[in-house]
mmCIF file of C-alpha atoms in Angstrom:
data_model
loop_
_atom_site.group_PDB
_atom_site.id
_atom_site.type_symbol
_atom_site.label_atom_id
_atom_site.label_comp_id
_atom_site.label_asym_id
_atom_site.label_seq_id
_atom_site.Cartn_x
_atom_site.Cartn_y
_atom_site.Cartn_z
ATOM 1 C CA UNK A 1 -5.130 -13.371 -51.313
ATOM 2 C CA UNK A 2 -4.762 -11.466 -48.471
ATOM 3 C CA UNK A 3 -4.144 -15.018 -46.249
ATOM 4 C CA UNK A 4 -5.741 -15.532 -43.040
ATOM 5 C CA UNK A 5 -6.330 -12.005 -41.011
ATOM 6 C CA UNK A 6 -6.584 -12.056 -36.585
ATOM 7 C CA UNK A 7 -7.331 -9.115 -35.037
ATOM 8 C CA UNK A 8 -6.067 -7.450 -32.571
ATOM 9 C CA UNK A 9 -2.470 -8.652 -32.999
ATOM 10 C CA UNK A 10 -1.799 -7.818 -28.825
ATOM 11 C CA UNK A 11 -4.288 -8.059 -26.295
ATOM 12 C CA UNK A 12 -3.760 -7.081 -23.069
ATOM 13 C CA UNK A 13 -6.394 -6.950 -20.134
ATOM 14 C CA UNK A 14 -7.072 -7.685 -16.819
ATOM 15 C CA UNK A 15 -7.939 -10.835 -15.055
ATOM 16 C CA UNK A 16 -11.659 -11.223 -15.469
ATOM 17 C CA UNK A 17 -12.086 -9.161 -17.891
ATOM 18 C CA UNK A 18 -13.987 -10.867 -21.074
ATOM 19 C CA UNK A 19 -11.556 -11.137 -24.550
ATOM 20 C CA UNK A 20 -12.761 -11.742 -27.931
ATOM 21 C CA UNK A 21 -10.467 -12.882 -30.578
ATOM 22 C CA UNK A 22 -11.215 -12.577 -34.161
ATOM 23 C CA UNK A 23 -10.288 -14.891 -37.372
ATOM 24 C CA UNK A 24 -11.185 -14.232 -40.977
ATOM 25 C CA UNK A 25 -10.410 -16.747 -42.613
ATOM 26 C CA UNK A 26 -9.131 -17.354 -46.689
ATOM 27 C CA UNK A 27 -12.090 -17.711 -49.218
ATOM 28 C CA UNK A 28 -12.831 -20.576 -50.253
ATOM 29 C CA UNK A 29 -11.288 -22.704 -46.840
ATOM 30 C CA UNK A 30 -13.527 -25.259 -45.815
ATOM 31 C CA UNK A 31 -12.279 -25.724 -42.206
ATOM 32 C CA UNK A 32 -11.058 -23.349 -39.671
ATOM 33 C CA UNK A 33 -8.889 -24.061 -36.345
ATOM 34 C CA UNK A 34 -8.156 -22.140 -33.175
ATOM 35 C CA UNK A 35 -4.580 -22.813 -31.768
ATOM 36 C CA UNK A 36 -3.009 -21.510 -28.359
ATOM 37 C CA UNK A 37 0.910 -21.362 -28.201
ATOM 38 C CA UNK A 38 2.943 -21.119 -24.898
ATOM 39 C CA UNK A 39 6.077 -21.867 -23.872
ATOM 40 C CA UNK A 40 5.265 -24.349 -21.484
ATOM 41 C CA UNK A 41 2.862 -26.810 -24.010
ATOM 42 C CA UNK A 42 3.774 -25.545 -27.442
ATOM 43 C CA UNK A 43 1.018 -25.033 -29.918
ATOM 44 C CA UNK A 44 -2.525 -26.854 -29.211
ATOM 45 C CA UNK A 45 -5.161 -27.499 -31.192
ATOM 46 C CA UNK A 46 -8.851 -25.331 -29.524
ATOM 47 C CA UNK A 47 -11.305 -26.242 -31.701
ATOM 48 C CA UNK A 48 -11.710 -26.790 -35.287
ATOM 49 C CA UNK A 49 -15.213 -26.225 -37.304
ATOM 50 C CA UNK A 50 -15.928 -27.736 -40.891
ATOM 51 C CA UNK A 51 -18.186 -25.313 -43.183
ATOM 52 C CA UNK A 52 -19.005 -23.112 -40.267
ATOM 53 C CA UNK A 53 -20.278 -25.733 -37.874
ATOM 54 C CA UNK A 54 -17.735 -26.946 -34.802
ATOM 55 C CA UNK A 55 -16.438 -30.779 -35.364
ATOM 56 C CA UNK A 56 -14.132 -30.995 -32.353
ATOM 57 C CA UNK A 57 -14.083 -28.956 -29.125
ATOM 58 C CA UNK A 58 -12.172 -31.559 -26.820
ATOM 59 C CA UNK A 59 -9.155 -29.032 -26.839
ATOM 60 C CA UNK A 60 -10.960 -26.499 -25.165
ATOM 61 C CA UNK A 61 -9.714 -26.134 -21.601
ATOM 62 C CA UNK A 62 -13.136 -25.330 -19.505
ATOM 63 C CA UNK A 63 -16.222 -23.183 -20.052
ATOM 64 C CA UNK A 64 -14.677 -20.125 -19.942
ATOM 65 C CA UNK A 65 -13.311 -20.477 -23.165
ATOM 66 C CA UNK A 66 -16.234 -20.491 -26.139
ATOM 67 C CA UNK A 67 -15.992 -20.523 -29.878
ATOM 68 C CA UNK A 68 -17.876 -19.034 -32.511
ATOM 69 C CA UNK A 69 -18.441 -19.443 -36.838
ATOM 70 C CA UNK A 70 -21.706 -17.592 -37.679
ATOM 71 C CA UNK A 71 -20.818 -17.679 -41.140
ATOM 72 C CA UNK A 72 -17.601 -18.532 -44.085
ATOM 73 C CA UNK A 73 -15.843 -15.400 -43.362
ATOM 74 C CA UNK A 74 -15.645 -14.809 -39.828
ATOM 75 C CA UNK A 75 -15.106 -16.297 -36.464
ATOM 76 C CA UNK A 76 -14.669 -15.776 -32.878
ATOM 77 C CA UNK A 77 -12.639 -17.010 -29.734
ATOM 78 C CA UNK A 78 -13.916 -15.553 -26.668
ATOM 79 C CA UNK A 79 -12.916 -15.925 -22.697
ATOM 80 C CA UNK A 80 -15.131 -14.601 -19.640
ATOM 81 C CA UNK A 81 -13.796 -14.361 -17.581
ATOM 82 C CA UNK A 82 -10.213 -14.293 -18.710
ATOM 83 C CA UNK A 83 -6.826 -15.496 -15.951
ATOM 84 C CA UNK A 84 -3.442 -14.723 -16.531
ATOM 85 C CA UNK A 85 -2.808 -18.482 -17.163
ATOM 86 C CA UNK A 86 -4.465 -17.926 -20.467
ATOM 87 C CA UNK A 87 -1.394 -15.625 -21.318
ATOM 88 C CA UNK A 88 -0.467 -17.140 -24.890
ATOM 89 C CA UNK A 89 -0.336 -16.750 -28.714
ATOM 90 C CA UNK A 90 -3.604 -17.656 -29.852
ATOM 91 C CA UNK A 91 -3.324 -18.356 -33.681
ATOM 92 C CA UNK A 92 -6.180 -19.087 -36.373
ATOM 93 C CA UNK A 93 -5.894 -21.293 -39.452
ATOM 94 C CA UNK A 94 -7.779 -22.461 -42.604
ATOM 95 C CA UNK A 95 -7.673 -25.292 -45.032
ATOM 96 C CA UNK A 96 -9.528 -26.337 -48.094
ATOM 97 C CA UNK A 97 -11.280 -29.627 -48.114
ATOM 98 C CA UNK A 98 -9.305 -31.472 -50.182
ATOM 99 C CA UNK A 99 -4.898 -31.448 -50.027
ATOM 100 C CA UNK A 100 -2.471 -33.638 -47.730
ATOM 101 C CA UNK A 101 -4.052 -31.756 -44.337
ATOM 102 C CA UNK A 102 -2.034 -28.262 -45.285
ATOM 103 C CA UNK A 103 -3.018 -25.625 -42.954
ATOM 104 C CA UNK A 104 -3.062 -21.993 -43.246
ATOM 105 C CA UNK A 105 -2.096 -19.731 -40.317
ATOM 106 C CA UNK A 106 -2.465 -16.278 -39.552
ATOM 107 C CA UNK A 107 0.047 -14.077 -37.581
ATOM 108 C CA UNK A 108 -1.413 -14.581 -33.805
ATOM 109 C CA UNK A 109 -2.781 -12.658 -31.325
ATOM 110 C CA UNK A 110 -0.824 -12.110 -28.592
ATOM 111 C CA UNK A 111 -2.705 -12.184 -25.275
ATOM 112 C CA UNK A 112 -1.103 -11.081 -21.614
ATOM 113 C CA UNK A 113 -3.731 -11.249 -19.038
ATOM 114 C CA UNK A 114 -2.434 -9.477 -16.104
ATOM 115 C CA UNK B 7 0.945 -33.205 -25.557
ATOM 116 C CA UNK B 8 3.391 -33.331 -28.607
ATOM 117 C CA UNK B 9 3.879 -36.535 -30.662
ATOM 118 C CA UNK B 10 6.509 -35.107 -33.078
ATOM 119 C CA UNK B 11 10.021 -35.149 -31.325
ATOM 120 C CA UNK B 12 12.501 -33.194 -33.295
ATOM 121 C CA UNK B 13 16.181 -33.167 -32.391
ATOM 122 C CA UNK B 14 17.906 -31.187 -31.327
ATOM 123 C CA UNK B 15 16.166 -28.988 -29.580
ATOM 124 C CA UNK B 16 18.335 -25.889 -30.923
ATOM 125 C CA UNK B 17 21.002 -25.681 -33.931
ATOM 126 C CA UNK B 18 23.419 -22.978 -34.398
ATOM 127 C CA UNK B 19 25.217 -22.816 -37.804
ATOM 128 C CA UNK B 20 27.131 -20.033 -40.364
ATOM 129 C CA UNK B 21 25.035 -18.893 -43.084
ATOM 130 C CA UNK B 22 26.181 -21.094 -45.893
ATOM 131 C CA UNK B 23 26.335 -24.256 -43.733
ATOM 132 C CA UNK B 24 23.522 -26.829 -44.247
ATOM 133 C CA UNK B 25 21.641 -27.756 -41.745
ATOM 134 C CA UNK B 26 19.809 -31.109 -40.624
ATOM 135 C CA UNK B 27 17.075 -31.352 -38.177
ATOM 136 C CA UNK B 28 15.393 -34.248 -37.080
ATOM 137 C CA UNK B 29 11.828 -35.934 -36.074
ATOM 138 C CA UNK B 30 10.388 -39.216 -34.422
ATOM 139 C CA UNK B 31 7.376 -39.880 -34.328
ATOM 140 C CA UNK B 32 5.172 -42.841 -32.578
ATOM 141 C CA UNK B 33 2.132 -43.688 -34.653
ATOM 142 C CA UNK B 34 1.603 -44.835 -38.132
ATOM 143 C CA UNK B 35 0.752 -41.932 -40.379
ATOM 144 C CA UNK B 36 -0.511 -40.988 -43.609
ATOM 145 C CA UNK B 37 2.156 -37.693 -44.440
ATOM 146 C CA UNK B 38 4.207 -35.468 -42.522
ATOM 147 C CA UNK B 39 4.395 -31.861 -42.446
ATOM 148 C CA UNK B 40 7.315 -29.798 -41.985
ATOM 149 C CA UNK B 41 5.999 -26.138 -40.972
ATOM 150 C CA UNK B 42 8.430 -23.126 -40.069
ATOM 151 C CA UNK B 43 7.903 -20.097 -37.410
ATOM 152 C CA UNK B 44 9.829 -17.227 -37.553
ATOM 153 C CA UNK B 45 9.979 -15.026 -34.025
ATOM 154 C CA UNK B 46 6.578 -14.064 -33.264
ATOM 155 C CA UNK B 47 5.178 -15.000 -36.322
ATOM 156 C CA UNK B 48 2.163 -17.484 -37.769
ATOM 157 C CA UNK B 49 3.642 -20.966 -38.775
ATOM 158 C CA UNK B 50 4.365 -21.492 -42.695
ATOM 159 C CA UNK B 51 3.801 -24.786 -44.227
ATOM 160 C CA UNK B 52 7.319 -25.878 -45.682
ATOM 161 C CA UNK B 53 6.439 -29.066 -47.630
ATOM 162 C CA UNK B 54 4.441 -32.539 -46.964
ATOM 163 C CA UNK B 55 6.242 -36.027 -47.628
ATOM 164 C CA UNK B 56 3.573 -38.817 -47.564
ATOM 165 C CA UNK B 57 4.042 -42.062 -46.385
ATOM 166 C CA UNK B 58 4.722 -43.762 -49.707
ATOM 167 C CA UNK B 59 7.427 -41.669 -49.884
ATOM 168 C CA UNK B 60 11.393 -41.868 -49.088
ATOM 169 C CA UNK B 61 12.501 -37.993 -50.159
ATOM 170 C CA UNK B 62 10.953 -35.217 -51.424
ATOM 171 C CA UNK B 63 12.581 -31.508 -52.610
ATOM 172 C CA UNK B 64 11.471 -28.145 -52.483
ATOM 173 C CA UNK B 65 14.031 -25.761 -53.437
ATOM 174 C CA UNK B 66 16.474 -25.791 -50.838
ATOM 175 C CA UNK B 67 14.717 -27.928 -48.697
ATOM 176 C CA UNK B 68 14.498 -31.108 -48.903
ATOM 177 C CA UNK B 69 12.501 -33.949 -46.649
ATOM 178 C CA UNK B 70 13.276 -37.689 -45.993
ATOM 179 C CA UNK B 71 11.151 -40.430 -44.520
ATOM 180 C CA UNK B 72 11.996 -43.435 -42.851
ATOM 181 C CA UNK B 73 8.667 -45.182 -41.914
ATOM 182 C CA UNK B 74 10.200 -48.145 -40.552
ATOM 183 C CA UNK B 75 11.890 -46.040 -37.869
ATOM 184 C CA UNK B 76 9.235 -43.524 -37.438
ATOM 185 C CA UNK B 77 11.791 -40.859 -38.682
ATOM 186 C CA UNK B 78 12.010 -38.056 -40.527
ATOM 187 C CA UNK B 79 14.711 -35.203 -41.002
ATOM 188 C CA UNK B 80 14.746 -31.793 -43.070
ATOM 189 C CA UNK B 81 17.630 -30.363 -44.407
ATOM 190 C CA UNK B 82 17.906 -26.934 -45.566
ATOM 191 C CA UNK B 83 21.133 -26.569 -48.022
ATOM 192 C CA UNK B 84 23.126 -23.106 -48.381
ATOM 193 C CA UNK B 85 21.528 -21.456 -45.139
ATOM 194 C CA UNK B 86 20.526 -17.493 -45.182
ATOM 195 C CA UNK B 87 19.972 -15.894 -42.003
ATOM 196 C CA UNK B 88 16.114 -15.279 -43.242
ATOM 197 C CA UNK B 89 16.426 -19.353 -42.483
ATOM 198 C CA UNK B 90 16.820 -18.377 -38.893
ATOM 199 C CA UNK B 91 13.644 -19.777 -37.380
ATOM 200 C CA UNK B 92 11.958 -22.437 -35.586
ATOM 201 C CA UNK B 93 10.749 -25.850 -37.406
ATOM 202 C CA UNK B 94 8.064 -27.874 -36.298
ATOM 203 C CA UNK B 95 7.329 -31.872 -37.871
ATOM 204 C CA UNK B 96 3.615 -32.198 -37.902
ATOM 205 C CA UNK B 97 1.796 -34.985 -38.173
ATOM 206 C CA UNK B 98 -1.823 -35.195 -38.705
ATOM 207 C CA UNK B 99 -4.125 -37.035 -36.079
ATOM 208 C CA UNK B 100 -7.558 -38.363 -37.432
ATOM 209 C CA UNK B 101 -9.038 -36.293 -40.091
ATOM 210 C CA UNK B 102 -8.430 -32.608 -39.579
ATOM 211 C CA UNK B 103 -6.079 -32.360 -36.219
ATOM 212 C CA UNK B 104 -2.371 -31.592 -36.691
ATOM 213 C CA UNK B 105 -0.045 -32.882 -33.808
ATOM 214 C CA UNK B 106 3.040 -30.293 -33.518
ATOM 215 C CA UNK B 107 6.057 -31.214 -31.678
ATOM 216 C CA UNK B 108 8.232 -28.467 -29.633
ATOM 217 C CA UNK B 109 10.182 -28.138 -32.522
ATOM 218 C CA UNK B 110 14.049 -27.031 -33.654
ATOM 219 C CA UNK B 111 14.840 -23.448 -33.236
ATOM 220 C CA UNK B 112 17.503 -22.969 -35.708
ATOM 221 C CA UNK B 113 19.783 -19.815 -35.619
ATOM 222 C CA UNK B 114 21.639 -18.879 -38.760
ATOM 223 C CA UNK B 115 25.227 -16.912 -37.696
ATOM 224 C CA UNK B 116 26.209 -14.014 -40.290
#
């Protein structure tokens, strides 16, 4: 399996700008989760969906940020507009249904909002 | 915020030393994750030690829990500078949401 796959790996744009991040998840993974890493507050949980639909979006830190599972295979974290606070490693992961609560990550995307 | 505290905060040790890093932790749980991150890297799951559980081993890793104290520690055995990393105690909040702490970053010296 080719694990979990985020694209692009660096992202860099200008405040305002709008930035979509993508996440395929592994086949077969019931649940999928958005994290955001920074120095400053470590890694935090963004949202999480269950079989495509999203369970828990308290994470999120205001409208600007918006999150997307149209189907098993693909998903979406997007920002418009973007700040350079939002500078960070945004990472996906997936997880079958069943298991202790082992999650899956992929390598990050690495976003500098100048 | 974090609920996982590990200690210390950063370990420096030869390759070949073993090394010991620690976690507290404030709410009852049901298992605890030990994950690893290497330098701009996703995280890997190391191993899960449930709470009915006092030690667990995965090659040279291997996991205690003290529930009474809200503890846990990992120690890795024989370390290789591929060990060089940093290691985060997880514990799971609710159903699905994994709490990380700030985690060890360990540094293996050649």
């Amino acid at each position: 399996d080719a694990g979990v796959i985020q694209s692009p790996r660096h992202e860099v744009t200008e405040m305002g700008q709008e930035v979509t991040l993508r996440c395929k998840p592994i086949s077969g993974h019931d649940y999928l989760f958005w994290y955001r890493q920074t120095m400053m507050r470590g890694l935090e949980l963004l949202i999480y969906f269950n079989n495509n639909v999203p369970i828990d979006d308290s994470g999120m830190p205001e409208d600007r940020f918006s999150a997307k599972m149209p189907n098993a295979s693909f998903s979406t974290l997007k920002i418009q507009p973007s700040e350079p606070r939002d500078s960070a490693v945004y990472f996906c992961a997936s997880r079958t249904g069943g298991g202790g609560g082992e999650q899956y990550f992929g390598p990050g995307t690495r976003l500098t909002v100048t | 915020s974090q609920q996982g505290e590990e200690d210390p905060q950063a370990l420096s040790i030869q390759e070949g030393e073993n090394a010991t890093m620690n976690c507290s932790y404030k709410t009852s749980i049901n298992n605890l994750q030990w994950y690893r991150q290497n330098s701009g890297r996703g995280l890997v799951h190391l191993i899960l030690i449930r709470s009915n559980e006092r030690e667990k081993h995965s090659g040279r890793l291997r996991v205690t829990l003290d529930t009474s104290k809200k503890s846990s520690s990992l120690l890795i055995t024989a370390s290789r500078a591929a060990d060089t990393a940093s290691y985060f105690c997880v514990r799971r909040q609710g159903a699905q949401k994994l709490v990380f702490g700030q985690g060890t970053r360990l540094t293996i010296n050649p």
